[in-house]
C-alpha cells in the first residue's frame, strides 16, 4: 500500500504544469472565447502533443506513451487548473485509448499522436463541447459502438455556451448521425462503459484542478482586499468558507486518484469508485466556485477579472457529465442499497 | 502508487479479525460513560490487553506489537467492523501516550505506558476550565514551586473532564509562571486523582450519561517526576497532543466506514422508509466515510514519507465530526418513530452532536485551516 504519485507521475504532472503556466495563462483561455485569436491555442495544442500528453494513454506500439488512467489524472488536474480551452481530456483520456482499442479502423491514430487531430466528444443532447475547434467528433453509440466523424460529414450548428471557450457544436441530423458517415468503431459494451468512466474521471480531475485554481485566486484576493481597516481574509465568515472549500477539494482529490487506480487495474469496484470520485469532485468544485465568487464580492462578478473563466467551466463540465442522480444511483446500487421505494416523505 | 494491501498486512487483518470475533463481548456493553458501564468496559479492555491487541502500534516492551501505521489502521477497521466497544481508555492511549513517546523520559514511559495499556492506570484529560475553553491559554489553575518537597503544589478547577469521575489519573496544563503571558507560563503535569486535595464531582452530559466531571485541586502535591517536558513548555507539549486528538488517532476512518456499513444495512432493512431523498442521504454519508478512508491512506503515505500532518489534522476533525452527525441523523430518519426510543443509533446521534465541540470546536479548526493551511491573514 502506497498512496502517492510515483516520481514519473509527478514529473509528468510538473512538466504539464510548467507548460500550461507558460502557454495557457488567462489571456489564452480568453482567446478561446468567441472572437479570440486561435493562434495561441494552436501553439498550445502542438506543445501538449510534443510532450506526449495527447497520446499518453495510447499504447507505445502505436506511438503513444502507454500510460494508464492513474498517470492521466495529475496532468488532467493541471489542465483543469489552467482551464485549457481545448478538448485535451477528450482526446487524451477518451478518444485516444478507444481508438487504439478499436484497432484504429480509420487510420486516424497517427494524426492524433502527432497533434494534428483534435477530437471532441458528443455528450447528452448531441452537444459537442469544443466541436467548433475539433477535427473529428466522437459519437458514442451504446450498446455496441461509436462513430468518428468529421464535422462536415454530419449536420451541426454552432451554439453559444455559458463558458464561451467551450465552442460547442450541436448535432442536428435526424437521426442525429447518418448511417454511413465517418468511421464506425466496433467496440464491445464493456469497453464503451470503460470509455464513459474515463470521461467521468477526466471530468473529475479537471474539476479538482478548477477548484484549486479558484481557491488560489480567492486566497490571493482576500489577503490584499481591505475593508473596515483589515484584509477581508481575516474575517471569520470569509475564512470559514475557504476552509470548507479546501476541505472538499482535499477529500475529493484522493478519491479521484483511487478511482483512476480502479480503472487502471480493472477492479470490479470501478463504477462505484468513479462515481464516488465524481460526486466528491463536482460537489467540491461547485462549492468552491460559490465560495470564491462570494468572497470576491463584485470584482469576481466581472468578466474583466479571471474568476469567471474557471467558475463557468465548472458548471459547464458538470452539465456535460452524466449527472448527479446517475452517479448517486449507481453508487447506491453498488453499495447494496435497494431502490428507493417509499413515497417521498415516508410513511405517515 | 499501489493501493493493493501488503500480504503481511492482510495476514495481520485476518489475525485481528479472528481474535476479535472470538473474544469481543457477545452483547453490547452498557455505556462506558456510566460507572457500571465503565467497569464492564475495563473488563473488556483487559481481555484486549491479554490478547495483545490493546495498543497494537506501540513497541512490544510497553505491551504493543510494533504494528505499522497501516496495520494500526487495519486494526481499527476490524475493531469497528466487529462492533467491539468504544475504548474508555482512549484519552490515555491516544492523547497522553503519544505525548509521552515524544516528550516523556524513559522512567515516565516505563512507569506509565504498560499500566495504561493494561487498563490499570486510567487517564483523563484536564485541560478545560470554566473560564478557558476555546481560549485554552486563558487557564488559571496554577502550580506553585515547593523546593523542599521537590515538586509542585497545584490549585484550581478543571471541568468537562471526560470520564473524570471513573479515572485514576489526570494529565493537564497548569500555570507555573503567572508573570509570563498566556501560553508561555504553562506546564504539563500528571496528577493521581486519589492524591490529597483532589475532589472529583461527576455530572451529566447532554446524552444523559455521567460522562463529565469537575476536578477541584486544592494544594495537591505533584513531584518533579510527573512533569512532562520542560517547565514552562506545556503549551508546546499540549499542542503536539491536540494534533493526535484532531487527527487520526482519536477518530480513525474504520469507525465511520463501519457506521456507514451499518447505515446501509439499516436502509436495506427499512425499504418502507427509503425515499429518494433518504437514499441520497445514505449514499452521501457512505461516500463521506469512503472519502475519509481514502484521504487517510494518502495522509498516512505522506506521514511515512516523513511529512507530519500538523495543521492538516484540523481538516480531519471538521470532516469526521460532521460526517458522524450526518450518518446518525440519516439513521434516525430511517428509524422513523423508533428514533426516539433509547437505542444504539439514538445514543450515537446524541454523542455525535458533541463532535463539532470537543477536541477544539469546528469554528476554531476552520480558523486554523484558513490561517495555517491557506495562509489567510490573522485578525
Ligand atoms: C463531549 C465532550 C467531552 C469533552 N471532554 C473534555 C475532556 O476530557 N477534557 C477537557 O479538558 N475538555 C473536554 N471538553 C471540553 C472541550 O474541550 C471544550 O468544550 C471546547 O474546547 C470548547 O470550549 P467551550 O466549551 O468553553 O466553548 P467556548 O470556547 O465558550 O465557545 C462557545 C462557542 O463560541 C465559539 N468560539 C469561541 N472562540 C471563538 C473564536 N475565536 N472564533 C470563533 N468562534 C469562537 C466556539 O466555537 C463555540 O461555538 C469536552 C467537551 C465535550 C462537549
Coordinates of N, CA, C and O and ligand atoms in Angstrom, one line a residue, chain A residues 236 240, chain B residues 33 91 95 123-136 158-164 170-172 205-207 211-213 245-246 251 350-351 353-365 367, ligand 1:
Chain A
X236 N -13.8 36.1 9.9 CA -14.1 34.6 10.0 C -15.1 34.0 9.0 O -14.9 32.9 8.6
X240 N -13.9 30.8 7.0 CA -14.6 29.5 7.1 C -15.1 29.0 5.8 O -15.1 27.8 5.5
Chain B
X33 N -19.7 5.5 29.7 CA -19.7 6.8 30.4 C -20.6 6.8 31.6 O -21.1 7.8 32.1
X91 N -8.5 8.3 26.0 CA -7.8 9.6 26.3 C -6.3 9.4 26.7 O -5.4 10.1 26.4
X95 N -4.1 10.1 23.6 CA -3.7 11.5 23.8 C -2.4 11.7 24.6 O -1.5 12.4 24.3
X123 N -6.6 7.3 32.5 CA -6.3 8.7 32.4 C -7.4 9.5 31.8 O -8.0 9.1 30.8
X124 N -7.5 10.7 32.4 CA -8.4 11.7 31.8 C -7.7 13.0 31.5 O -6.6 13.2 32.0
X125 N -8.3 13.8 30.6 CA -7.6 15.0 30.1 C -8.1 16.2 30.8 O -9.3 16.6 30.7
X126 N -7.2 16.9 31.6 CA -7.6 18.0 32.4 C -7.1 19.3 31.8 O -6.1 19.9 32.3
X127 N -7.7 19.7 30.7 CA -7.3 21.0 30.1 C -8.3 22.1 30.4 O -8.0 23.1 30.9
X128 N -9.6 21.8 30.0 CA -10.6 22.9 30.0 C -10.9 23.3 31.5 O -10.8 22.5 32.4
X129 N -11.2 24.6 31.6 CA -11.6 25.2 32.9 C -12.8 26.0 32.6 O -13.1 26.3 31.4
X130 N -13.6 26.3 33.6 CA -14.8 27.1 33.4 C -14.5 28.3 32.6 O -15.3 28.7 31.7
X131 N -13.4 29.0 32.8 CA -13.1 30.2 32.0 C -12.2 30.0 30.8 O -11.7 31.0 30.2
X132 N -11.8 28.8 30.5 CA -10.9 28.5 29.5 C -11.3 27.3 28.6 O -11.0 26.2 29.0
X133 N -12.0 27.6 27.6 CA -12.5 26.5 26.7 C -11.7 26.6 25.4 O -10.6 26.2 25.3
X134 N -12.3 27.3 24.4 CA -11.6 27.6 23.1 C -10.3 28.3 23.4 O -9.3 28.1 22.8
X135 N -10.4 29.3 24.3 CA -9.2 30.1 24.7 C -8.5 29.4 25.8 O -8.4 29.8 26.9
X136 N -7.9 28.2 25.5 CA -7.3 27.4 26.5 C -6.1 28.1 27.2 O -5.9 27.9 28.4
X158 N -10.7 22.1 37.0 CA -10.8 21.6 35.7 C -12.2 21.1 35.5 O -12.9 20.7 36.4
X159 N -12.7 21.3 34.3 CA -14.1 20.9 34.1 C -14.4 20.2 32.7 O -13.4 20.2 31.9
X160 N -15.6 19.7 32.5 CA -15.9 18.9 31.3 C -14.9 17.8 31.0 O -14.7 17.4 29.9
X161 N -14.4 17.3 32.1 CA -13.3 16.2 32.0 C -14.0 14.9 31.8 O -14.8 14.4 32.6
X162 N -13.8 14.4 30.6 CA -14.4 13.1 30.2 C -14.0 12.0 31.1 O -12.9 11.7 31.3
X163 N -15.1 11.3 31.6 CA -14.9 10.1 32.5 C -14.0 10.4 33.7 O -13.4 9.5 34.3
X164 N -13.9 11.7 34.0 CA -13.0 12.0 35.2 C -13.4 11.3 36.5 O -12.6 11.1 37.3
X170 N -5.0 12.1 36.0 CA -5.4 13.2 35.1 C -4.1 13.8 34.5 O -3.1 13.9 35.3
X171 N -4.1 14.1 33.2 CA -3.0 14.9 32.7 C -3.5 16.3 32.4 O -4.6 16.4 31.8
X172 N -2.8 17.3 32.6 CA -3.3 18.6 32.4 C -2.3 19.7 32.4 O -1.1 19.5 32.7
X205 N -24.0 14.5 31.0 CA -23.8 15.2 29.7 C -25.2 15.3 29.0 O -26.2 14.7 29.5
X206 N -25.2 15.9 27.9 CA -26.4 16.1 27.0 C -27.1 14.7 26.8 O -28.3 14.6 26.8
X207 N -26.2 13.7 26.6 CA -26.8 12.4 26.3 C -27.2 11.6 27.6 O -27.6 10.4 27.5
X211 N -20.9 11.4 32.1 CA -19.6 11.3 31.5 C -18.6 12.4 31.8 O -17.4 12.3 31.5
X212 N -19.1 13.5 32.4 CA -18.3 14.7 32.7 C -17.9 14.7 34.1 O -18.6 14.1 35.0
X213 N -16.8 15.4 34.4 CA -16.5 15.6 35.8 C -15.9 17.0 36.0 O -15.2 17.5 35.1
X245 N -5.3 14.4 18.8 CA -6.7 14.4 19.1 C -7.6 14.7 17.9 O -8.6 14.1 17.7
X246 N -7.2 15.6 17.1 CA -8.0 16.0 16.0 C -7.8 15.1 14.8 O -8.7 14.9 14.0
X251 N -9.9 9.4 16.0 CA -11.0 9.0 15.1 C -10.5 8.5 13.8 O -10.6 9.1 12.7
X350 N -26.9 11.4 19.7 CA -26.7 12.4 20.8 C -25.2 12.6 21.0 O -24.7 13.8 21.2
X351 N -24.4 11.6 21.0 CA -23.0 11.8 21.2 C -22.3 12.5 20.0 O -21.5 13.3 20.1
X353 N -23.4 14.8 18.3 CA -23.6 16.2 18.3 C -22.5 16.9 19.1 O -22.3 18.1 18.9
X354 N -21.7 16.2 19.9 CA -20.6 16.8 20.6 C -19.4 16.9 19.7 O -18.5 17.7 20.1
X355 N -19.3 16.2 18.6 CA -18.1 16.1 17.8 C -17.6 17.5 17.4 O -16.4 17.8 17.5
X356 N -18.5 18.4 16.9 CA -18.0 19.7 16.5 C -17.6 20.6 17.6 O -17.1 21.7 17.4
X357 N -17.8 20.1 18.9 CA -17.4 21.0 20.1 C -16.1 20.5 20.7 O -15.2 21.3 20.9
X358 N -16.0 19.2 21.0 CA -14.8 18.8 21.7 C -13.6 18.7 20.7 O -13.7 18.8 19.5
X359 N -12.4 18.5 21.3 CA -11.2 18.5 20.5 C -10.9 19.8 19.8 O -10.3 19.8 18.7
X360 N -11.4 20.9 20.3 CA -11.3 22.1 19.6 C -12.5 22.3 18.7 O -12.7 21.5 17.8
X361 N -13.3 23.3 18.9 CA -14.6 23.4 18.1 C -14.3 23.6 16.6 O -13.2 24.0 16.3
X362 N -15.2 23.3 15.8 CA -15.0 23.4 14.4 C -14.8 24.8 13.9 O -14.2 25.0 12.9
X363 N -15.3 25.8 14.7 CA -15.0 27.1 14.3 C -13.5 27.4 14.5 O -12.9 28.0 13.6
X364 N -13.0 26.9 15.6 CA -11.5 27.1 15.8 C -10.7 26.3 14.7 O -9.8 26.8 14.2
X365 N -11.2 25.1 14.4 CA -10.5 24.3 13.3 C -10.5 25.0 12.0 O -9.5 25.0 11.3
X367 N -10.6 28.1 11.5 CA -9.7 29.2 11.6 C -8.2 28.8 11.4 O -7.5 29.4 10.7
Ligands
LIG1 C1 -18.3 15.6 25.0 C2 -17.2 16.5 25.4 C3 -16.1 16.0 26.0 C4 -15.1 16.8 26.5 N1 -14.0 16.2 27.1 C5 -13.1 17.1 27.6 C6 -12.0 16.5 28.4 O1 -11.9 15.3 28.6 N2 -11.1 17.3 28.9 C7 -11.1 18.7 28.7 O2 -10.2 19.3 29.1 N3 -12.1 19.2 28.0 C8 -13.1 18.5 27.5 N4 -14.2 19.0 26.8 C9 -14.2 20.5 26.6 C10 -13.9 21.0 25.2 O3 -12.5 20.9 25.0 C11 -14.4 22.4 25.1 O4 -15.8 22.3 25.2 C12 -14.1 23.1 23.9 O5 -12.7 23.4 23.8 C13 -14.8 24.4 23.6 O6 -14.8 25.3 24.7 P1 -16.1 25.8 25.4 O7 -17.0 24.7 25.6 O8 -15.7 26.6 26.6 O9 -16.8 26.8 24.4 P2 -16.4 28.3 24.1 O10 -15.0 28.4 23.9 O11 -17.1 29.1 25.1 O12 -17.1 28.5 22.7 C14 -18.5 28.7 22.6 C15 -18.8 29.0 21.1 O13 -18.0 30.1 20.7 C16 -17.2 29.8 19.6 N5 -15.9 30.5 19.7 C17 -15.1 30.6 20.8 N6 -14.0 31.3 20.4 C18 -14.1 31.5 19.1 C19 -13.2 32.1 18.2 N7 -12.0 32.6 18.5 N8 -13.6 32.2 16.9 C20 -14.8 31.7 16.5 N9 -15.7 31.1 17.4 C21 -15.3 31.0 18.7 C22 -17.0 28.3 19.7 O14 -16.6 27.7 18.5 C23 -18.3 27.8 20.2 O15 -19.2 27.7 19.1 C24 -15.2 18.2 26.3 C25 -16.3 18.7 25.6 C26 -17.3 17.9 25.2 C27 -18.5 18.5 24.5

